[in-house]
Coordinates of C-alpha atoms in Angstrom, one line a residue:
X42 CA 221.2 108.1 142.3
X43 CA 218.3 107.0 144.6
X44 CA 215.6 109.7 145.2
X45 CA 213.6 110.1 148.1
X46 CA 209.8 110.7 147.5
X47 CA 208.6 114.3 148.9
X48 CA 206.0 113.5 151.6
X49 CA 204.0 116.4 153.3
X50 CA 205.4 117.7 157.0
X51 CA 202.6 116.0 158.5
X52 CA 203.5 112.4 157.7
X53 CA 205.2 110.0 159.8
X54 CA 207.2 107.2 158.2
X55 CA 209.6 104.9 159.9
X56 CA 213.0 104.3 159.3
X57 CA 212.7 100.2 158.0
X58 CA 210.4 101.8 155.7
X59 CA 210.9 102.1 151.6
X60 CA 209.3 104.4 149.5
X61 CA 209.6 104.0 145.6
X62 CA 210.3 107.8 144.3
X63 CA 207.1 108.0 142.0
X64 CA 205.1 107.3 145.4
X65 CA 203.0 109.9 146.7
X66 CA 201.8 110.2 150.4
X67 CA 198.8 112.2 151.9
X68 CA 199.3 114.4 155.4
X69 CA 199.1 113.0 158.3
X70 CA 199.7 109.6 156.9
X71 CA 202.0 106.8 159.2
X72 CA 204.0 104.0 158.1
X73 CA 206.2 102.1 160.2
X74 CA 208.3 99.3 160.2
X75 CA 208.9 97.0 157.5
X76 CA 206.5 98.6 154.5
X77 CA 207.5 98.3 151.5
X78 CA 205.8 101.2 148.9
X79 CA 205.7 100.6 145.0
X80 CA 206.6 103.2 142.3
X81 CA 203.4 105.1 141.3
X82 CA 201.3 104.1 144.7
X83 CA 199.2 107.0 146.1
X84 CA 198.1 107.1 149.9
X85 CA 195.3 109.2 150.8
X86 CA 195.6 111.1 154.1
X87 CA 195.3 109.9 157.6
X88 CA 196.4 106.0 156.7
X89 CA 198.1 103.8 159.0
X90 CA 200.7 101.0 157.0
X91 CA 202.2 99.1 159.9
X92 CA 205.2 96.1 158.9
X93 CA 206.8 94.0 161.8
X94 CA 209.5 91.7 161.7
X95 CA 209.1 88.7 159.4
X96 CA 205.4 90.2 158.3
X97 CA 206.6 92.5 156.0
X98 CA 203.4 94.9 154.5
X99 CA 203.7 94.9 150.5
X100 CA 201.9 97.8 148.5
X101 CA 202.4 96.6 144.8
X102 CA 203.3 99.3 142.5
X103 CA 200.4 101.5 140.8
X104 CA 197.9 100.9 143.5
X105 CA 195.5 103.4 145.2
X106 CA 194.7 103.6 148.8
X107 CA 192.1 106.7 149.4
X108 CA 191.8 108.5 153.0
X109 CA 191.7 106.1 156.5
X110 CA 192.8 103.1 155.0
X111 CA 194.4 101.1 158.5
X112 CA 197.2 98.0 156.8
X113 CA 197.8 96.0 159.4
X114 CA 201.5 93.7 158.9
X115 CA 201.7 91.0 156.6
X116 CA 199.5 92.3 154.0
X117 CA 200.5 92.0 150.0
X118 CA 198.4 94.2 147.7
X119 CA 198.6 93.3 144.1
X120 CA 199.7 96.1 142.0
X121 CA 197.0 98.3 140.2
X122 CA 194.5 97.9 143.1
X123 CA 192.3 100.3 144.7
X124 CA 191.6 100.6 148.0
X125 CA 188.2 103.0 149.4
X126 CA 188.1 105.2 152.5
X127 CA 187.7 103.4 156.0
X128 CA 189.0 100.2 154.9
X129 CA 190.9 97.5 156.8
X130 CA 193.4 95.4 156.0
X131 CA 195.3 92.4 157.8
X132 CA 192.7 92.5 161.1
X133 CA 194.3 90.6 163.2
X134 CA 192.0 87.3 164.4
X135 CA 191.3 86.9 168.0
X136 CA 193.4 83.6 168.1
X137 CA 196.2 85.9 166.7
X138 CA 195.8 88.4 169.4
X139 CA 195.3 85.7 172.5
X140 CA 198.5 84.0 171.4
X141 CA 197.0 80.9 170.6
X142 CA 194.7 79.1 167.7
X143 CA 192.4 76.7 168.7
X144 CA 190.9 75.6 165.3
X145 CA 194.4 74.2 164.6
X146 CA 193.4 70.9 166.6
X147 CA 190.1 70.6 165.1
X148 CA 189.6 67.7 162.5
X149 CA 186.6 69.6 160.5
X150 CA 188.6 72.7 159.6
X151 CA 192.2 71.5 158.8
X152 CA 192.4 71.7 155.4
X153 CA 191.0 75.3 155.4
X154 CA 193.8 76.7 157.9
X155 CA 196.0 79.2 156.6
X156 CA 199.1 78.9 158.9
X157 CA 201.4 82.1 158.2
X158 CA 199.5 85.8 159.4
X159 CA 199.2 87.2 155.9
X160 CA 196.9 88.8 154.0
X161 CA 197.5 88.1 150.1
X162 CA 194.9 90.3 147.9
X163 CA 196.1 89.8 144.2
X164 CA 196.7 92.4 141.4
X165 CA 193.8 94.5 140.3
X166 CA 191.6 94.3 143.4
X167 CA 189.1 97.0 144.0
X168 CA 187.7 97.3 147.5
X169 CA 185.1 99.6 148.6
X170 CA 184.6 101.7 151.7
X171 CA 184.0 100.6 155.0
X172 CA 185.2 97.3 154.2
X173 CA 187.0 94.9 156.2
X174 CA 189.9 91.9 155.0
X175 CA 191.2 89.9 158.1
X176 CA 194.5 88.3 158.2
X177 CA 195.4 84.4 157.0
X178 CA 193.5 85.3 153.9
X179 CA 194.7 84.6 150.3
X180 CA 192.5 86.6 147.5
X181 CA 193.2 86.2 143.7
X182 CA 192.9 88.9 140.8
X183 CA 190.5 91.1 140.2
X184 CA 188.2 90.8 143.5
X185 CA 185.4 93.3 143.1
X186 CA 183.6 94.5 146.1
X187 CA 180.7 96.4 147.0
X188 CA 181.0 98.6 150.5
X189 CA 181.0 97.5 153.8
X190 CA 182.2 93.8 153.1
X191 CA 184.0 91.5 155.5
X192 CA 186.2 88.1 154.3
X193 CA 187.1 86.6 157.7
X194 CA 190.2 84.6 158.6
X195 CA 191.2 81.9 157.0
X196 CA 189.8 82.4 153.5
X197 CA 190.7 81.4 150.0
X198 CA 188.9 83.3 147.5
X199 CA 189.8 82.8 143.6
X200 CA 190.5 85.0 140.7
X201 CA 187.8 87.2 139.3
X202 CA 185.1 86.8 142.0
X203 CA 182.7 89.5 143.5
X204 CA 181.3 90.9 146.8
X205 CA 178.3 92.5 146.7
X206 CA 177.5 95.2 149.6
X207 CA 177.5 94.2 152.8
X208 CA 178.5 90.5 151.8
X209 CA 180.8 88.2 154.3
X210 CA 182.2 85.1 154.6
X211 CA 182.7 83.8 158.3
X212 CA 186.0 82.5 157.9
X213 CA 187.1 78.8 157.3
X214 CA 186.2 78.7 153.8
X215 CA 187.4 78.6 150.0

């Protein structure tokens, strides 16, 4: 027997959607379209999980996402992460939103280029508030960050590495 997971009035969540039974969902939070939700995950209120067609959105089980967290599609979080208020996930790039990259004809930066739209963060990430993770970005275990960070597109960061507030990395970059 499957169970569904009780979710407050307030919440929206699509029909492509799937909710482990030990999940547990805030008011007022949205998911739609392909988002898939681990057993034991808690959502804060007010977040915004968005999947599309072949970017399917990943919450590993165990993980924590605390109030206004916005997932954008084709993110996987690693299982026992945590995620701080005001955080976003998957940004889309501008080249992803005018249709068209131009670094992909560019000798200097070919190597770097992450080709699918996804945003890989591995298991036991913790990300602080006000942060921001762009898409065509592939993170390893156990980032640490401090608030208000930013990892640009196209970035490979390893396991174990840290953040420190305010830190960024412009994109292009391993």
């Amino acid at each position: 027997m499957i169970t569904e997971p009780k979710l407050p009035a307030s919440c929206v969540v699509g029909p492509e959607a799937r909710l482990a039974a030990t999940a547990r969902v805030a008011e007022g939070t949205v998911i739609h379209g392909d988002v898939e939700i681990g057993a034991g995950v808690q959502i804060g209120r007010y977040c915004v999980l968005e999947g599309a067609p072949g970017r399917k959105t990943v919450i590993a089980p165990g993980s924590l996402l605390e109030d206004f967290v916005k997932v954008h599609p084709g993110v996987f979080l690693g299982e026992k992460s945590w995620v701080e208020a005001y955080t976003i996930l998957g940004h889309p790039t501008k080249a992803d939103l005018m249709g068209r990259d131009v670094s992909t004809t560019s000798d200097r930066v070919r190597d770097l280029l992450i080709k699918e739209p996804k945003t890989v963060i591995g298991p036991g990430a913790v990300i602080r508030y006000h942060s921001v993770i762009y898409t065509h970005v592939e993170i390893g275990a156990s980032l640490i960050t401090g608030q208000g960070i930013m990892i640009r597109e196209h970035t490979r960061i390893g396991d174990h590495c840290v953040f420190g507030t305010h830190a960024s990395t412009d994109g292009y970059c391993c």
